[in-house]
Amino acid sequence: MREDNHEKRMFYKFIFLLVVTGLIVIICIWKWTADDPKEQDPEEMFGKTEQQEDMNESAGLDEAKINDVLIDEEDKNSEAQETNTKDENKQNEQTESIQEEADLEQKYIIQYSEQEVEQAKEQAEKVLALYLLQITDWDKWNGTVTANYLEKVQKEIENFKDEKAKRELNTIDLFASQPLKDGEITYGAYATWHVTVKGKLTSKPMQLYYMTLQKEGDKWIVSNMVTPNNQNMEGEGKEK
């Protein structure tokens, strides 16, 4: 009877071991089939994460650069448009000014004749040249200015003339201007000249003058000359 019990216990143990062994085998097979044989390396996963972050960051930078370029292009287009508008306005103003001057000169021609207007222009240019060059040979002034204005010119030249300085004209650009009263002709002039002392250039002034001419006999002569900025001989010259 005891032997039978012993054999039964041994048989149960054997069965138990077989079950346990079978369970272990099943678990191993299940784990082997469920797990990825090519499990990712943590370092590889980390590298891919960094690469993705770099790609995202690069994409963000590229987008920022594109936005900057677009903004720069908009600014450039805006500046170019503004510059073009200013240039067009300036050109329109210059065109209007030239047209106005041409209309005034035509008005003078209709009123006095082309020959008289041409003589008035030549007289205005001659007087301005004598004035800027500080010519004190008064015979050259005869027949170009009124007696009253000649007295004024003589005082100015005597006050401002420098014997050590030498003047030379560069340009005189005349244009017709609106007369102050009937019976007169007014011409404006942009004049440039330079002054040297002992052969050394000291200044290159540029000045705007207005000359009023009146008829005396059969000729037009200068009765007054002014500059909008300054009444002295040098005017407000610009250094170049």
PDB file of N, CA, C and O in Angstrom, residues 120-158:
ATOM      1  N   ALA A 120      17.352 142.007 -74.312  1.00  0.00           N
ATOM      2  CA  ALA A 120      17.218 142.085 -72.852  1.00  0.00           C
ATOM      3  C   ALA A 120      17.974 140.926 -72.188  1.00  0.00           C
ATOM      4  O   ALA A 120      18.635 141.111 -71.161  1.00  0.00           O
ATOM      5  N   LYS A 121      17.883 139.738 -72.752  1.00  0.00           N
ATOM      6  CA  LYS A 121      18.593 138.581 -72.207  1.00  0.00           C
ATOM      7  C   LYS A 121      20.106 138.795 -72.253  1.00  0.00           C
ATOM      8  O   LYS A 121      20.814 138.524 -71.272  1.00  0.00           O
ATOM      9  N   GLU A 122      20.603 139.289 -73.379  1.00  0.00           N
ATOM     10  CA  GLU A 122      22.043 139.540 -73.515  1.00  0.00           C
ATOM     11  C   GLU A 122      22.500 140.594 -72.513  1.00  0.00           C
ATOM     12  O   GLU A 122      23.583 140.467 -71.907  1.00  0.00           O
ATOM     13  N   GLN A 123      21.660 141.612 -72.307  1.00  0.00           N
ATOM     14  CA  GLN A 123      22.015 142.668 -71.357  1.00  0.00           C
ATOM     15  C   GLN A 123      22.065 142.118 -69.928  1.00  0.00           C
ATOM     16  O   GLN A 123      22.974 142.433 -69.160  1.00  0.00           O
ATOM     17  N   ALA A 124      21.082 141.282 -69.567  1.00  0.00           N
ATOM     18  CA  ALA A 124      21.045 140.700 -68.221  1.00  0.00           C
ATOM     19  C   ALA A 124      22.270 139.830 -67.967  1.00  0.00           C
ATOM     20  O   ALA A 124      22.893 139.906 -66.899  1.00  0.00           O
ATOM     21  N   GLU A 125      22.640 139.015 -68.941  1.00  0.00           N
ATOM     22  CA  GLU A 125      23.808 138.149 -68.784  1.00  0.00           C
ATOM     23  C   GLU A 125      25.096 138.957 -68.670  1.00  0.00           C
ATOM     24  O   GLU A 125      25.969 138.651 -67.853  1.00  0.00           O
ATOM     25  N   LYS A 126      25.214 140.021 -69.465  1.00  0.00           N
ATOM     26  CA  LYS A 126      26.410 140.855 -69.435  1.00  0.00           C
ATOM     27  C   LYS A 126      26.567 141.552 -68.083  1.00  0.00           C
ATOM     28  O   LYS A 126      27.655 141.569 -67.503  1.00  0.00           O
ATOM     29  N   VAL A 127      25.469 142.096 -67.557  1.00  0.00           N
ATOM     30  CA  VAL A 127      25.526 142.806 -66.277  1.00  0.00           C
ATOM     31  C   VAL A 127      25.883 141.843 -65.144  1.00  0.00           C
ATOM     32  O   VAL A 127      26.692 142.167 -64.262  1.00  0.00           O
ATOM     33  N   LEU A 128      25.299 140.644 -65.138  1.00  0.00           N
ATOM     34  CA  LEU A 128      25.612 139.674 -64.097  1.00  0.00           C
ATOM     35  C   LEU A 128      27.083 139.270 -64.153  1.00  0.00           C
ATOM     36  O   LEU A 128      27.742 139.126 -63.111  1.00  0.00           O
ATOM     37  N   ALA A 129      27.634 139.123 -65.355  1.00  0.00           N
ATOM     38  CA  ALA A 129      29.048 138.773 -65.501  1.00  0.00           C
ATOM     39  C   ALA A 129      29.934 139.895 -64.969  1.00  0.00           C
ATOM     40  O   ALA A 129      30.904 139.640 -64.240  1.00  0.00           O
ATOM     41  N   LEU A 130      29.615 141.141 -65.326  1.00  0.00           N
ATOM     42  CA  LEU A 130      30.391 142.283 -64.822  1.00  0.00           C
ATOM     43  C   LEU A 130      30.350 142.334 -63.296  1.00  0.00           C
ATOM     44  O   LEU A 130      31.345 142.620 -62.629  1.00  0.00           O
ATOM     45  N   TYR A 131      29.183 142.044 -62.745  1.00  0.00           N
ATOM     46  CA  TYR A 131      28.974 142.092 -61.296  1.00  0.00           C
ATOM     47  C   TYR A 131      29.780 141.012 -60.576  1.00  0.00           C
ATOM     48  O   TYR A 131      30.492 141.286 -59.604  1.00  0.00           O
ATOM     49  N   LEU A 132      29.690 139.780 -61.074  1.00  0.00           N
ATOM     50  CA  LEU A 132      30.363 138.670 -60.400  1.00  0.00           C
ATOM     51  C   LEU A 132      31.881 138.733 -60.553  1.00  0.00           C
ATOM     52  O   LEU A 132      32.615 138.309 -59.657  1.00  0.00           O
ATOM     53  N   LEU A 133      32.346 139.287 -61.672  1.00  0.00           N
ATOM     54  CA  LEU A 133      33.787 139.419 -61.891  1.00  0.00           C
ATOM     55  C   LEU A 133      34.356 140.675 -61.241  1.00  0.00           C
ATOM     56  O   LEU A 133      35.563 140.913 -61.309  1.00  0.00           O
ATOM     57  N   GLN A 134      33.484 141.490 -60.621  1.00  0.00           N
ATOM     58  CA  GLN A 134      33.884 142.706 -59.911  1.00  0.00           C
ATOM     59  C   GLN A 134      34.678 143.660 -60.824  1.00  0.00           C
ATOM     60  O   GLN A 134      35.734 144.176 -60.462  1.00  0.00           O
ATOM     61  N   ILE A 135      34.121 143.874 -62.008  1.00  0.00           N
ATOM     62  CA  ILE A 135      34.765 144.767 -62.974  1.00  0.00           C
ATOM     63  C   ILE A 135      34.600 146.221 -62.524  1.00  0.00           C
ATOM     64  O   ILE A 135      33.489 146.707 -62.340  1.00  0.00           O
ATOM     65  N   THR A 136      35.728 146.900 -62.356  1.00  0.00           N
ATOM     66  CA  THR A 136      35.703 148.308 -61.910  1.00  0.00           C
ATOM     67  C   THR A 136      36.029 149.275 -63.046  1.00  0.00           C
ATOM     68  O   THR A 136      36.189 150.471 -62.804  1.00  0.00           O
ATOM     69  N   ASP A 137      36.135 148.752 -64.257  1.00  0.00           N
ATOM     70  CA  ASP A 137      36.250 149.619 -65.430  1.00  0.00           C
ATOM     71  C   ASP A 137      34.828 150.071 -65.772  1.00  0.00           C
ATOM     72  O   ASP A 137      34.101 149.412 -66.506  1.00  0.00           O
ATOM     73  N   TRP A 138      34.446 151.230 -65.237  1.00  0.00           N
ATOM     74  CA  TRP A 138      33.044 151.658 -65.290  1.00  0.00           C
ATOM     75  C   TRP A 138      32.563 151.987 -66.694  1.00  0.00           C
ATOM     76  O   TRP A 138      31.352 152.035 -66.946  1.00  0.00           O
ATOM     77  N   ASP A 139      33.489 152.197 -67.609  1.00  0.00           N
ATOM     78  CA  ASP A 139      33.078 152.428 -68.998  1.00  0.00           C
ATOM     79  C   ASP A 139      32.350 151.209 -69.567  1.00  0.00           C
ATOM     80  O   ASP A 139      31.469 151.340 -70.421  1.00  0.00           O
ATOM     81  N   LYS A 140      32.750 150.008 -69.067  1.00  0.00           N
ATOM     82  CA  LYS A 140      32.110 148.786 -69.556  1.00  0.00           C
ATOM     83  C   LYS A 140      30.671 148.657 -69.049  1.00  0.00           C
ATOM     84  O   LYS A 140      29.892 147.872 -69.592  1.00  0.00           O
ATOM     85  N   TRP A 141      30.339 149.424 -68.024  1.00  0.00           N
ATOM     86  CA  TRP A 141      28.990 149.394 -67.479  1.00  0.00           C
ATOM     87  C   TRP A 141      28.054 150.369 -68.190  1.00  0.00           C
ATOM     88  O   TRP A 141      26.827 150.274 -68.039  1.00  0.00           O
ATOM     89  N   ASN A 142      28.631 151.282 -68.930  1.00  0.00           N
ATOM     90  CA  ASN A 142      27.810 152.302 -69.599  1.00  0.00           C
ATOM     91  C   ASN A 142      26.814 151.646 -70.554  1.00  0.00           C
ATOM     92  O   ASN A 142      27.160 150.760 -71.337  1.00  0.00           O
ATOM     93  N   GLY A 143      25.574 152.106 -70.456  1.00  0.00           N
ATOM     94  CA  GLY A 143      24.545 151.601 -71.353  1.00  0.00           C
ATOM     95  C   GLY A 143      24.004 150.238 -70.972  1.00  0.00           C
ATOM     96  O   GLY A 143      23.237 149.647 -71.734  1.00  0.00           O
ATOM     97  N   THR A 144      24.410 149.694 -69.786  1.00  0.00           N
ATOM     98  CA  THR A 144      23.920 148.377 -69.375  1.00  0.00           C
ATOM     99  C   THR A 144      23.007 148.453 -68.151  1.00  0.00           C
ATOM    100  O   THR A 144      22.181 147.558 -67.937  1.00  0.00           O
ATOM    101  N   VAL A 145      23.168 149.510 -67.340  1.00  0.00           N
ATOM    102  CA  VAL A 145      22.375 149.657 -66.111  1.00  0.00           C
ATOM    103  C   VAL A 145      21.918 151.106 -65.973  1.00  0.00           C
ATOM    104  O   VAL A 145      22.484 152.018 -66.592  1.00  0.00           O
ATOM    105  N   THR A 146      20.913 151.321 -65.147  1.00  0.00           N
ATOM    106  CA  THR A 146      20.453 152.684 -64.877  1.00  0.00           C
ATOM    107  C   THR A 146      21.475 153.390 -63.996  1.00  0.00           C
ATOM    108  O   THR A 146      22.293 152.751 -63.313  1.00  0.00           O
ATOM    109  N   ALA A 147      21.414 154.720 -63.971  1.00  0.00           N
ATOM    110  CA  ALA A 147      22.356 155.510 -63.174  1.00  0.00           C
ATOM    111  C   ALA A 147      22.214 155.182 -61.683  1.00  0.00           C
ATOM    112  O   ALA A 147      23.225 155.066 -60.966  1.00  0.00           O
ATOM    113  N   ASN A 148      20.995 155.046 -61.209  1.00  0.00           N
ATOM    114  CA  ASN A 148      20.786 154.732 -59.793  1.00  0.00           C
ATOM    115  C   ASN A 148      21.388 153.380 -59.416  1.00  0.00           C
ATOM    116  O   ASN A 148      22.022 153.226 -58.367  1.00  0.00           O
ATOM    117  N   TYR A 149      21.175 152.391 -60.270  1.00  0.00           N
ATOM    118  CA  TYR A 149      21.708 151.074 -59.950  1.00  0.00           C
ATOM    119  C   TYR A 149      23.232 151.053 -60.065  1.00  0.00           C
ATOM    120  O   TYR A 149      23.902 150.348 -59.309  1.00  0.00           O
ATOM    121  N   LEU A 150      23.804 151.836 -60.974  1.00  0.00           N
ATOM    122  CA  LEU A 150      25.256 151.900 -61.110  1.00  0.00           C
ATOM    123  C   LEU A 150      25.892 152.411 -59.824  1.00  0.00           C
ATOM    124  O   LEU A 150      26.937 151.899 -59.392  1.00  0.00           O
ATOM    125  N   GLU A 151      25.277 153.415 -59.184  1.00  0.00           N
ATOM    126  CA  GLU A 151      25.807 153.922 -57.914  1.00  0.00           C
ATOM    127  C   GLU A 151      25.807 152.818 -56.853  1.00  0.00           C
ATOM    128  O   GLU A 151      26.752 152.687 -56.084  1.00  0.00           O
ATOM    129  N   LYS A 152      24.749 152.045 -56.816  1.00  0.00           N
ATOM    130  CA  LYS A 152      24.655 150.944 -55.852  1.00  0.00           C
ATOM    131  C   LYS A 152      25.723 149.887 -56.120  1.00  0.00           C
ATOM    132  O   LYS A 152      26.368 149.388 -55.187  1.00  0.00           O
ATOM    133  N   VAL A 153      25.923 149.557 -57.389  1.00  0.00           N
ATOM    134  CA  VAL A 153      26.917 148.549 -57.755  1.00  0.00           C
ATOM    135  C   VAL A 153      28.321 149.005 -57.388  1.00  0.00           C
ATOM    136  O   VAL A 153      29.134 148.228 -56.869  1.00  0.00           O
ATOM    137  N   GLN A 154      28.621 150.277 -57.649  1.00  0.00           N
ATOM    138  CA  GLN A 154      29.952 150.803 -57.341  1.00  0.00           C
ATOM    139  C   GLN A 154      30.271 150.663 -55.858  1.00  0.00           C
ATOM    140  O   GLN A 154      31.385 150.277 -55.477  1.00  0.00           O
ATOM    141  N   LYS A 155      29.299 150.958 -55.000  1.00  0.00           N
ATOM    142  CA  LYS A 155      29.518 150.833 -53.556  1.00  0.00           C
ATOM    143  C   LYS A 155      29.738 149.380 -53.145  1.00  0.00           C
ATOM    144  O   LYS A 155      30.617 149.075 -52.337  1.00  0.00           O
ATOM    145  N   GLU A 156      28.956 148.474 -53.710  1.00  0.00           N
ATOM    146  CA  GLU A 156      29.095 147.054 -53.360  1.00  0.00           C
ATOM    147  C   GLU A 156      30.458 146.514 -53.771  1.00  0.00           C
ATOM    148  O   GLU A 156      31.126 145.829 -52.989  1.00  0.00           O
ATOM    149  N   ILE A 157      30.857 146.799 -55.001  1.00  0.00           N
ATOM    150  CA  ILE A 157      32.124 146.270 -55.487  1.00  0.00           C
ATOM    151  C   ILE A 157      33.292 146.843 -54.697  1.00  0.00           C
ATOM    152  O   ILE A 157      34.249 146.133 -54.361  1.00  0.00           O
ATOM    153  N   GLU A 158      33.237 148.142 -54.370  1.00  0.00           N
ATOM    154  CA  GLU A 158      34.314 148.750 -53.583  1.00  0.00           C
ATOM    155  C   GLU A 158      34.404 148.118 -52.200  1.00  0.00           C
ATOM    156  O   GLU A 158      35.499 147.974 -51.647  1.00  0.00           O
TER     157      GLU A 158
END
